[in-house]
Amino acid sequence: MEVYDVIVIGSGMAGTFAARELRGLKVLMLDVGREGSRLSAGAQSASVQEHKKRGTAPIEDFIGPRFESLHNINGNYVSPKLKAPLMRFVTQDWELASPVVSTTFHNAISLARGGFANAWGAGVLRFQDVDLHGFPFKSAALTSYYDEITKEIGVSGTSDDLDRFFGREDGLYPPLRLTETGAALLRRYEKHRTHFHRRGLWMGRSRVAILTENHDGRTPYQYDGLEFFQPYTPAIYNPVFTLEKLCSSGAVTYRGGRIAHSYREVEELVYVQTRNLETGVDEEYVGRCTILAAGALNSARIALQSRRDFSTRLPLRDNQISYFPLVDIFGLGRPATPRFAPNQVVMMCEREEFAAPLICSIFTLDAALWGDYLFDFPCALGDAKAVSRYLVPATLVGQVFYPDDQAEALGSLSLLSNGALEVNYRATKKGAVERSLISALRRVGFLSAPQVCKFPAPGNSYHYAGTLPMTEHPTSPYQTDPQGLLHQSRAVYVADAASFSRLSSKNLTFTIMANAARIARGVRQRFHC
Amino acid sequence: MTEDLLRSEAIYFSAALFGQAASPALQDAYVRAHREVFGGTDPCRELDSARIVRLAIDVEALEIFFRFTRGKNILTQKLHILLYLSEFDSALYPQFINERSQRVRAWARLALVPFRSFWKFCLGYLLESKHRFLLKERP
């Protein structure tokens, strides 16, 4: 049997950046690896709004041959970014291969090549010491990885008031163009800085892995909104881009169509058991080390299944979210923008009740289909058309991410004997943050009301973490040491968000990449190279 | 639910909401979408849509009344399907998208929204009280 130096389980941000760090070793990546496809060339030639105007959109691409885009009419809520027909592969059939049972947690799992990063918001947010509270290392340990990954993926943004939260970053491409409404918000913030700062609010441009200039063979963003309808937009970083380079250069051997379910350690080797999803046959692969990077839920499942442990409850962390609309009262009747980027600005909120600042990302509403939001307006449908014409171009949507950063996680999970995970999550009371944001923004002409805030059930952010947490002195076989090594294991590492000790409000993806690279560098040192 | 009824719904609802009859392609899509969205369940058992079409009832009024008093309901879902399917019809684009600055018109039209919607809600209440279109309450 062929023995690999390292077996990486999963191809998302963690698996890809761990594998990238291991170039030169004999690396095998095991993955389910569902693949998506892109829109036809004709469909890619215009923005979503332009297609609507010209009537040139292929309905099967935008609505779907099986009407996938209508999912939310009579199904469990799915993010607009995941329900489009060509995006369904991201979460396709996860319930069959990785079942989860819960009444309190509305999760999904991605079995796609590249994982959830196929549909990420592309936020590139460095964690600072305050965001790493509870971790067994400081932010300085990640700095060089953040820098290196920034060069690899290409980040747009600028230095502004948010430097105090994200640090100054070199090598940024110019920020994305704002819509008239986004620009009006930022302009008014700059004019009333004192008003906002007194309330602990800071605003600036989004730092995103979306290109505004050519980078590494990839082209800049076309402001077409098509990323809601197709994967692999060249301008928006996707780990598949790096993975393809690694595979084509021979740095990684990729085996798709396999779901890893357990491992066993025998002497100096780790045997990873997988199920071949095509044949249904179990297969085994051997490595000197294994890196779990299957996502917080599936990495926990593999760890529990490997010990046939059906009684231990592991912690689970999640960013609960809320949404609220913001209407620019001075912008009513403003014309719609045919080409725009959904990401507009970011607000950071310092509040006494939270140890670290909260993030509120502000987006345009236009990126979604009318059907995704028009029924949310409390008016008759005839009036909703007027709302769409005159109000929507002047409307932004704020999305608040709540941390799960207390010593005790808000969620927990255990493995059932049928292989499913049973998840419980305790939703926290929300609303105060939104009220204070709404109140502060009213002063600059952006109106909203607490009554129209939406609070999706926990799990809807898809930011899951902390199931196999890192700690300075691990005591349980489901904790890792600061280098990501599972306690009582000789060579099984955890590189994804499962190893996060706490979960800050900031989007965790950039830190997943950096931490995975950090852990992989430690693994690499085992091989004296 | 028969295909003929679904087609007549598509034609009537489209005319009522968008001022244009549904094209044969839209009718086809509306019929097929019902099968996908509702699966094996028969929406006819929840709503007497045949009578809504036959009596040319103000469907906008009925919908807002149901949405505000029943939440997720079958009529809202049917109109939701129609809205999604009509989204890429270029003839409807001007009804939803404003391409030039129209501040005065916007203020005037948006100021009417609460009054018009309230009137539609009341009308929906009267229509439902008189005709009882909703056949079955959802749990």
XYZ file of C-alpha atoms in Angstrom:
668
model
C 0.000 0.000 0.000
C 1.299 3.435 -0.949
C 2.304 5.505 2.074
C 1.908 9.262 1.829
C 3.747 11.761 3.976
C 0.579 13.671 4.732
C -3.091 12.958 4.055
C -5.234 16.085 3.982
C -8.964 15.521 4.428
C -11.024 18.231 2.740
C -10.356 20.781 0.021
C -11.771 23.996 1.467
C -9.676 26.948 2.545
C -8.054 24.969 5.366
C -7.213 21.878 3.327
C -5.936 23.875 0.390
C -3.695 26.201 2.399
C -2.396 23.323 4.501
C -1.551 21.404 1.312
C 0.072 24.480 -0.205
C 2.392 24.735 2.787
C 3.378 21.088 2.359
C 4.750 21.409 -1.192
C 7.698 19.081 -1.581
C 6.200 16.345 0.577
C 4.120 13.484 -0.752
C 0.620 14.821 -0.099
C -2.716 13.106 -0.721
C -5.959 15.078 -0.523
C -9.151 13.105 0.105
C -12.353 14.891 -0.720
C -15.922 14.417 -1.888
C -15.247 17.207 -4.328
C -18.554 17.942 -5.996
C -17.912 20.269 -8.891
C -19.924 23.126 -10.281
C -20.139 24.597 -13.722
C -20.171 28.134 -15.035
C -22.785 30.034 -16.979
C -22.698 29.858 -20.753
C -20.515 32.428 -22.486
C -23.610 34.353 -23.558
C -24.918 34.559 -20.024
C -21.548 35.818 -18.805
C -21.525 38.703 -21.243
C -23.932 40.878 -19.260
C -24.715 41.747 -15.663
C -27.800 40.345 -13.988
C -29.594 43.689 -14.360
C -28.630 43.945 -18.021
C -30.010 40.464 -18.634
C -33.295 41.448 -17.033
C -33.525 44.539 -19.185
C -32.710 42.770 -22.435
C -34.587 39.579 -21.652
C -31.488 37.585 -22.552
C -31.118 35.511 -19.392
C -31.282 31.765 -19.942
C -34.005 30.840 -17.441
C -32.507 27.396 -16.885
C -29.298 29.071 -15.619
C -30.906 31.688 -13.399
C -34.090 29.966 -12.215
C -33.103 26.379 -12.945
C -34.459 23.412 -14.898
C -35.978 22.228 -11.629
C -36.791 25.757 -10.462
C -34.025 25.654 -7.862
C -34.148 29.425 -7.336
C -37.713 29.061 -6.055
C -36.516 26.886 -3.178
C -37.309 29.373 -0.421
C -40.981 29.585 -1.382
C -41.806 26.274 0.245
C -38.541 24.912 1.640
C -36.198 25.596 4.538
C -34.506 28.951 4.064
C -31.364 28.826 1.945
C -29.127 31.843 1.347
C -29.745 33.477 -2.062
C -26.111 32.716 -2.835
C -26.602 28.978 -2.422
C -29.944 28.353 -4.067
C -29.221 29.369 -7.656
C -29.133 26.294 -9.916
C -25.409 26.459 -10.660
C -24.604 27.079 -6.987
C -26.591 24.167 -5.594
C -23.575 21.888 -5.904
C -22.009 23.697 -2.920
C -24.437 22.072 -0.492
C -25.806 19.337 -2.740
C -26.867 16.123 -0.986
C -24.945 16.890 2.175
C -27.726 15.369 4.268
C -27.138 11.969 2.671
C -23.378 11.808 3.154
C -23.052 13.841 6.369
C -26.379 13.855 8.202
C -27.056 16.256 11.064
C -30.071 16.115 13.346
C -31.175 19.327 15.016
C -34.216 21.426 15.770
C -32.245 24.456 16.925
C -29.481 24.697 14.350
C -30.182 25.247 10.650
C -26.882 24.100 9.270
C -25.605 22.932 5.937
C -22.385 21.161 5.036
C -20.462 21.613 1.839
C -19.092 18.584 0.042
C -17.960 20.683 -2.901
C -14.376 20.946 -4.087
C -13.345 24.173 -2.372
C -16.128 23.784 0.213
C -18.194 26.752 1.327
C -15.550 29.064 -0.118
C -17.363 28.617 -3.434
C -19.973 30.989 -2.054
C -18.078 33.055 0.504
C -18.488 36.786 0.926
C -14.739 37.165 0.249
C -14.141 39.216 3.413
C -10.436 39.318 4.294
C -10.244 40.323 7.922
C -7.137 39.865 10.019
C -7.722 38.750 13.583
C -6.055 40.845 16.250
C -5.155 39.795 19.765
C -8.609 40.744 20.998
C -10.199 38.461 18.365
C -7.898 35.615 19.403
C -8.868 35.835 23.054
C -8.806 32.263 24.397
C -6.450 31.004 21.680
C -3.070 29.669 22.833
C -1.193 32.132 20.616
C -1.219 35.818 19.711
C -1.958 37.454 16.390
C 1.761 37.936 15.695
C 1.947 34.176 15.075
C -0.332 34.617 12.065
C 1.093 37.814 10.569
C 3.533 36.241 8.126
C 0.848 33.796 6.942
C -1.678 36.581 6.444
C 0.935 38.487 4.401
C 1.803 35.512 2.242
C -1.822 34.542 1.629
C -2.686 38.132 0.705
C -0.101 37.877 -2.070
C -1.513 34.563 -3.245
C -5.195 35.466 -3.344
C -5.151 39.188 -4.212
C -7.028 41.555 -1.903
C -8.706 44.862 -2.692
C -9.338 47.559 -0.135
C -7.720 50.620 1.275
C -6.251 52.100 4.384
C -8.944 53.923 6.367
C -10.617 54.168 9.765
C -10.809 50.387 9.954
C -7.021 50.022 10.130
C -7.370 50.012 13.912
C -9.388 46.796 13.615
C -7.704 45.112 10.657
C -4.218 46.572 10.788
C -2.499 48.365 7.946
C -2.016 46.108 4.990
C 0.440 46.511 2.147
C -0.133 45.372 -1.395
C -3.862 45.988 -1.548
C -5.475 46.562 -4.916
C -7.744 49.612 -5.190
C -11.076 49.110 -3.440
C -14.219 48.038 -5.256
C -16.332 50.774 -6.805
C -19.235 51.826 -4.592
C -22.815 52.377 -5.694
C -24.169 55.895 -5.307
C -25.933 54.827 -2.112
C -22.841 53.154 -0.664
C -20.757 56.211 -1.493
C -23.372 58.482 0.126
C -23.209 56.465 3.342
C -19.432 56.622 3.516
C -19.403 60.329 2.677
C -21.864 61.121 5.435
C -19.955 58.975 7.907
C -16.796 60.930 7.118
C -18.677 64.178 7.659
C -20.108 63.006 11.025
C -17.190 60.949 12.312
C -17.449 62.303 15.852
C -21.108 61.288 16.074
C -20.216 57.711 15.112
C -17.019 57.418 17.129
C -18.807 58.595 20.277
C -21.081 55.590 19.810
C -18.170 53.219 19.239
C -18.863 52.918 15.512
C -16.216 52.971 12.781
C -16.748 52.645 9.070
C -14.552 51.929 6.066
C -14.218 50.098 2.811
C -14.547 46.341 2.581
C -11.298 44.396 2.330
C -12.162 41.546 0.068
C -10.515 38.845 -2.005
C -12.117 40.362 -5.092
C -9.725 41.668 -7.711
C -9.904 45.154 -9.127
C -6.783 44.578 -11.244
C -5.223 41.580 -12.974
C -3.524 39.190 -10.575
C -1.842 35.854 -11.137
C -3.644 35.225 -14.425
C -7.023 36.209 -13.017
C -9.071 39.118 -14.342
C -10.696 41.953 -12.361
C -14.289 41.985 -11.178
C -16.817 42.974 -13.838
C -19.473 44.349 -11.428
C -21.985 41.955 -12.930
C -23.419 40.291 -9.792
C -23.069 36.903 -11.504
C -21.315 35.365 -8.500
C -24.805 34.810 -7.105
C -25.480 32.498 -10.015
C -22.208 30.766 -10.856
C -19.040 29.589 -9.094
C -15.399 30.150 -10.031
C -15.716 33.849 -10.946
C -12.045 34.562 -11.731
C -12.008 37.842 -9.814
C -13.263 36.291 -6.574
C -10.716 34.065 -4.914
C -11.676 30.406 -4.701
C -9.361 27.764 -3.172
C -9.991 25.673 -6.265
C -7.655 28.077 -8.121
C -4.771 27.229 -5.779
C -5.699 23.560 -5.608
C -5.597 23.232 -9.388
C -2.093 24.708 -9.415
C -1.005 22.298 -6.683
C -2.461 19.297 -8.495
C -1.106 20.217 -11.916
C 2.376 20.753 -10.498
C 2.232 17.341 -8.828
C 2.462 18.828 -5.331
C -0.817 17.195 -4.342
C -2.476 13.950 -5.388
C -6.219 14.571 -5.319
C -8.761 11.763 -4.807
C -12.320 13.014 -5.196
C -15.549 11.098 -4.634
C -14.408 9.849 -1.233
C -15.808 10.794 2.128
C -13.469 10.143 5.044
C -15.250 8.700 8.060
C -12.530 7.650 10.504
C -8.855 7.013 11.054
C -6.763 4.710 13.183
C -3.195 5.158 14.291
C -0.938 2.125 14.198
C 2.639 2.680 15.288
C 4.050 5.462 13.091
C 1.251 5.450 10.535
C -2.282 6.820 10.244
C -4.826 4.751 8.304
C -7.691 6.843 6.955
C -10.929 5.025 6.145
C -13.068 6.487 3.407
C -16.220 5.536 1.557
C -16.051 5.665 -2.219
C -19.344 7.416 -2.989
C -19.535 6.010 -6.482
C -18.980 2.346 -5.669
C -20.080 2.376 -2.031
C -16.914 0.454 -1.165
C -14.766 1.363 1.837
C -11.166 2.243 1.017
C -8.166 2.862 3.221
C -5.254 5.228 2.692
C -2.057 5.397 4.706
C -0.018 8.405 5.713
C 2.587 9.366 8.244
C 0.433 12.325 9.250
C -3.167 13.292 8.713
C -4.635 16.758 8.683
C -8.360 17.087 9.343
C -9.718 19.955 7.259
C -13.216 18.749 6.492
C -14.991 21.634 8.213
C -15.840 21.997 11.896
C -18.766 19.580 11.782
C -17.247 16.831 9.653
C -13.826 16.986 11.326
C -15.603 16.495 14.670
C -17.586 13.612 13.187
C -14.381 11.925 11.991
C -12.721 12.364 15.402
C -15.730 10.933 17.234
C -16.215 8.096 14.747
C -12.562 7.108 14.998
C -13.077 6.460 18.702
C -16.595 5.061 18.227
C -17.592 7.582 20.826
C -21.343 8.082 21.015
C -21.466 9.757 24.397
C -19.072 12.704 24.409
C -20.586 16.091 23.616
C -18.232 18.471 21.845
C -18.586 22.254 21.837
C -19.829 24.034 18.722
C -19.519 27.727 17.930
C -21.338 29.747 15.285
C -21.708 33.376 14.207
C -25.391 34.123 14.645
C -26.505 36.797 12.220
C -29.089 39.495 11.734
C -30.115 41.616 8.759
C -31.703 45.026 8.574
C -32.435 47.341 5.627
C -31.113 50.904 5.531
C -32.937 53.376 3.327
C -31.195 56.553 2.249
C -34.016 59.027 2.640
C -32.207 61.554 0.443
C -31.712 58.959 -2.283
C -35.331 58.034 -3.009
C -35.872 58.026 -6.750
C -32.188 57.509 -7.439
C -31.655 55.458 -10.615
C -30.651 51.823 -10.284
C -27.043 50.895 -10.985
C -26.807 48.270 -13.720
C -23.320 47.179 -12.685
C -22.260 47.073 -9.057
C -20.439 45.033 -6.441
C -22.602 43.670 -3.621
C -19.953 44.486 -0.979
C -20.146 48.155 -0.025
C -18.796 49.197 3.361
C -18.029 47.658 6.732
C -18.899 48.989 10.178
C -17.143 47.918 13.346
C -19.062 48.337 16.587
C -17.314 48.536 19.936
C -19.750 47.641 22.679
C -19.319 47.055 26.374
C -21.106 43.713 26.419
C -18.739 42.188 23.840
C -15.042 41.668 24.456
C -14.135 42.225 20.788
C -15.748 44.594 18.279
C -18.692 43.358 16.230
C -18.691 43.550 12.489
C -21.574 44.795 10.394
C -21.112 44.261 6.663
C -23.207 46.501 4.463
C -24.366 45.249 1.053
C -26.518 46.403 -1.815
C -29.907 44.797 -2.144
C -29.901 44.696 -5.954
C -27.788 41.546 -6.213
C -30.641 39.247 -5.230
C -33.648 38.409 -7.412
C -36.776 40.524 -6.852
C -38.562 37.446 -5.665
C -35.985 37.064 -2.896
C -37.026 40.216 -1.097
C -40.121 41.944 -2.521
C -42.526 39.914 -0.386
C -40.611 41.050 2.700
C -41.818 44.616 2.228
C -44.974 45.164 4.271
C -47.090 46.382 1.381
C -49.356 45.143 -1.396
C -47.660 43.748 -4.474
C -48.600 46.705 -6.663
C -46.880 48.926 -4.126
C -43.927 46.546 -3.971
C -43.259 47.426 -7.603
C -43.028 51.101 -6.616
C -40.766 50.100 -3.747
C -38.567 48.217 -6.178
C -38.388 51.179 -8.555
C -37.876 54.007 -6.128
C -36.697 52.600 -2.822
C -34.436 49.639 -3.591
C -31.692 51.645 -5.374
C -31.502 53.777 -2.223
C -31.442 50.769 0.091
C -28.533 48.922 1.667
C -28.649 45.884 3.909
C -26.648 45.590 7.099
C -25.586 42.154 8.279
C -24.364 41.833 11.867
C -22.261 38.834 12.897
C -22.424 37.891 16.560
C -19.405 36.317 18.237
C -19.494 33.043 20.123
C -16.484 33.906 22.220
C -17.337 33.055 25.803
C -15.474 30.256 27.593
C -18.491 28.010 27.148
C -19.660 27.584 23.560
C -23.319 28.203 22.781
C -23.675 24.940 20.925
C -22.762 21.317 21.330
C -22.859 18.147 19.288
C -22.525 14.420 19.681
C -22.371 11.447 17.365
C -25.383 9.166 17.052
C -24.975 5.455 16.438
C -26.289 5.870 12.868
C -23.432 8.236 12.046
C -25.494 11.414 12.208
C -24.450 14.357 14.347
C -26.953 15.587 16.886
C -26.569 19.350 17.345
C -28.001 21.708 19.943
C -27.524 25.442 19.829
C -28.736 28.093 22.248
C -29.739 31.250 20.371
C -28.922 34.446 22.226
C -31.153 37.460 22.604
C -30.445 39.964 19.886
C -31.709 43.380 18.898
C -29.793 45.850 21.043
C -26.903 46.099 18.584
C -29.263 46.623 15.658
C -31.206 49.298 17.571
C -28.048 51.236 18.326
C -26.823 50.981 14.715
C -30.191 52.082 13.386
C -30.251 54.987 15.794
C -26.751 56.140 14.817
C -27.394 55.836 11.085
C -30.667 57.759 11.308
C -28.613 60.878 12.021
C -27.070 60.668 8.541
C -30.318 60.024 6.708
C -30.271 56.227 6.574
C -33.534 54.978 8.015
C -34.578 51.598 9.322
C -36.635 50.199 12.172
C -35.966 47.450 14.705
C -39.266 45.835 13.680
C -37.928 44.992 10.214
C -34.718 43.306 11.452
C -34.468 39.653 10.559
C -32.821 37.120 12.825
C -32.226 33.875 10.937
C -31.908 30.746 13.046
C -28.409 29.817 14.283
C -26.429 27.937 11.673
C -27.391 30.184 8.771
C -24.040 31.970 8.695
C -22.230 28.705 7.863
C -19.440 29.924 10.158
C -19.019 26.841 12.324
C -16.037 26.423 14.630
C -14.578 25.216 17.880
C -15.540 21.536 17.896
C -11.942 20.333 18.493
C -10.524 23.447 20.132
C -6.896 24.406 20.567
C -5.683 24.941 24.081
C -2.331 25.447 25.735
C -2.696 22.287 27.823
C -5.158 19.878 26.196
C -6.769 17.344 28.495
C -9.331 15.663 26.253
C -8.713 13.616 23.094
C -10.948 16.148 21.351
C -8.702 19.119 22.038
C -5.579 20.053 20.158
C -2.347 21.606 21.300
C -1.260 25.010 19.915
C 0.301 23.236 16.920
C -3.030 21.626 16.030
C -2.065 18.115 17.138
C -4.999 16.205 18.620
C -4.355 15.262 22.232
C -3.323 11.613 22.698
C -2.647 11.360 18.986
C 0.794 11.007 17.445
C 0.112 12.414 14.022
C -3.472 13.650 13.559
C -3.758 17.409 13.224
C -6.752 19.695 12.949
C -6.317 22.610 10.550
C -9.830 23.933 9.986
C -12.116 26.065 12.155
C -12.771 23.037 14.365
C -9.534 23.981 16.116
C -10.636 27.559 16.888
C -10.690 28.147 20.629
C -13.301 30.912 20.363
C -15.209 32.551 17.509
C -14.894 36.268 16.987
C -17.431 38.378 15.117
C -15.039 38.922 12.212
C -15.390 36.633 9.211
C -13.193 33.653 10.073
C -12.154 32.541 6.585
C -8.890 34.472 6.273
C -7.834 33.209 9.681
C -8.761 29.646 8.715
C -6.326 29.946 5.798
C -3.558 31.476 7.903
C -3.990 29.046 10.774
C -4.058 26.045 8.431
C -0.800 27.212 6.867
C 0.688 27.713 10.347
C -0.276 24.216 11.436
C 0.950 22.682 8.174
C 4.310 24.400 8.614
C 4.589 22.628 11.970
C 3.724 19.328 10.293
C 6.344 20.030 7.668
C 8.966 20.425 10.357
C 8.321 16.828 11.425
C 9.847 15.850 8.112
C 12.871 18.059 8.739
C 12.219 20.240 5.736
C -54.827 20.652 -9.523
C -55.501 20.579 -13.233
C -53.168 22.024 -15.781
C -55.970 24.119 -17.258
C -56.646 25.757 -13.917
C -52.958 26.529 -13.411
C -52.779 28.068 -16.877
C -55.834 30.207 -16.231
C -54.285 31.284 -12.913
C -51.070 32.284 -14.649
C -52.973 34.333 -17.222
C -55.214 36.044 -14.692
C -52.600 36.693 -12.013
C -50.145 38.056 -14.557
C -52.757 40.406 -15.968
C -53.783 41.511 -12.481
C -50.263 42.186 -11.252
C -48.329 43.203 -14.325
C -51.040 44.343 -16.716
C -50.120 41.744 -19.316
C -51.338 38.223 -19.963
C -48.888 35.414 -19.355
C -47.163 34.124 -22.469
C -47.539 30.392 -23.279
C -43.925 29.893 -22.144
C -44.669 31.536 -18.789
C -47.810 29.418 -18.425
C -45.774 26.261 -19.062
C -43.171 27.300 -16.522
C -45.867 28.167 -13.970
C -47.402 24.706 -14.322
C -44.065 22.914 -14.023
C -42.920 25.103 -11.130
C -46.018 24.133 -9.157
C -45.034 20.501 -9.437
C -41.498 21.226 -8.252
C -42.400 23.623 -5.437
C -45.377 21.778 -4.002
C -44.306 18.234 -4.832
C -47.111 15.782 -4.159
C -49.368 18.189 -2.247
C -52.373 19.707 -3.983
C -52.608 23.478 -3.408
C -56.244 23.293 -4.583
C -57.160 21.874 -1.220
C -56.024 25.077 0.481
C -57.336 27.751 -1.834
C -60.296 28.023 -4.188
C -58.267 29.703 -6.898
C -60.719 28.664 -9.632
C -63.338 30.931 -8.087
C -60.804 33.769 -7.694
C -60.144 33.592 -11.417
C -63.790 33.147 -12.399
C -64.991 36.084 -10.296
C -61.958 38.214 -11.310
C -61.257 38.961 -7.654
C -58.654 41.605 -6.764
C -55.840 39.142 -6.130
C -53.463 41.795 -4.842
C -55.936 42.691 -2.087
C -56.548 39.089 -1.164
C -52.819 38.345 -1.079
C -51.865 41.136 1.309
C -54.733 40.193 3.595
C -53.594 36.557 3.686
C -49.918 37.483 4.066
C -50.590 39.763 7.035
C -53.044 37.472 8.785
C -51.816 33.977 7.820
C -48.106 34.453 7.112
C -46.903 31.846 4.617
C -50.005 30.981 2.600
C -50.761 29.357 -0.704
C -51.827 32.496 -2.592
C -48.644 34.359 -1.638
C -46.638 31.329 -2.717
C -48.396 31.212 -6.092
C -47.730 34.887 -6.727
C -44.180 34.393 -5.536
C -43.705 31.713 -8.191
C -45.129 34.047 -10.816
C -42.848 36.892 -9.734
C -39.733 34.708 -9.966
C -40.735 33.400 -13.385
C -41.527 36.881 -14.708
C -38.301 38.405 -13.444
C -36.382 37.977 -16.662
C -39.240 39.188 -18.906
C -37.819 42.411 -20.345
C -41.310 43.890 -20.790
C -41.663 44.014 -17.004
C -38.280 45.600 -16.392
C -39.565 49.211 -16.329
C -42.184 48.256 -13.747
C -39.456 47.267 -11.294
C -36.408 49.282 -12.239
C -35.992 53.030 -12.401
C -33.227 54.118 -14.744
C -33.283 57.882 -14.290
C -33.449 60.209 -11.352
C -37.119 60.750 -10.408
C -37.049 62.164 -6.899
C -40.385 64.008 -6.900
C -42.254 61.150 -8.489
C -40.611 58.710 -6.073
C -41.637 60.699 -2.997
C -45.178 61.090 -4.316
C -45.582 57.410 -5.188
C -43.930 56.093 -2.033
C -46.080 58.392 0.118
C -49.095 56.606 -1.320
C -47.813 53.136 -0.435
C -49.116 52.907 3.156
C -52.560 54.225 2.195
C -52.930 52.079 -0.894
C -51.666 48.970 0.875
C -54.013 49.592 3.816
C -56.904 49.970 1.408
C -55.927 46.735 -0.332
C -55.706 44.957 3.020
C -59.214 46.107 3.970
C -60.532 45.114 0.565
C -58.891 41.705 0.963
C -60.603 41.302 4.326
C -63.989 42.121 2.801
C -63.457 39.782 -0.147
C -62.389 36.878 2.038
C -65.225 37.472 4.501
C -67.715 37.414 1.673
C -66.342 34.582 -0.480
C -64.191 32.372 1.812
C -61.494 31.485 -0.716
C -59.175 29.955 1.848
C -60.348 26.384 2.240
C -57.899 25.106 4.810
C -55.841 26.872 7.460
C -52.195 25.858 7.750
C -51.164 24.603 11.165
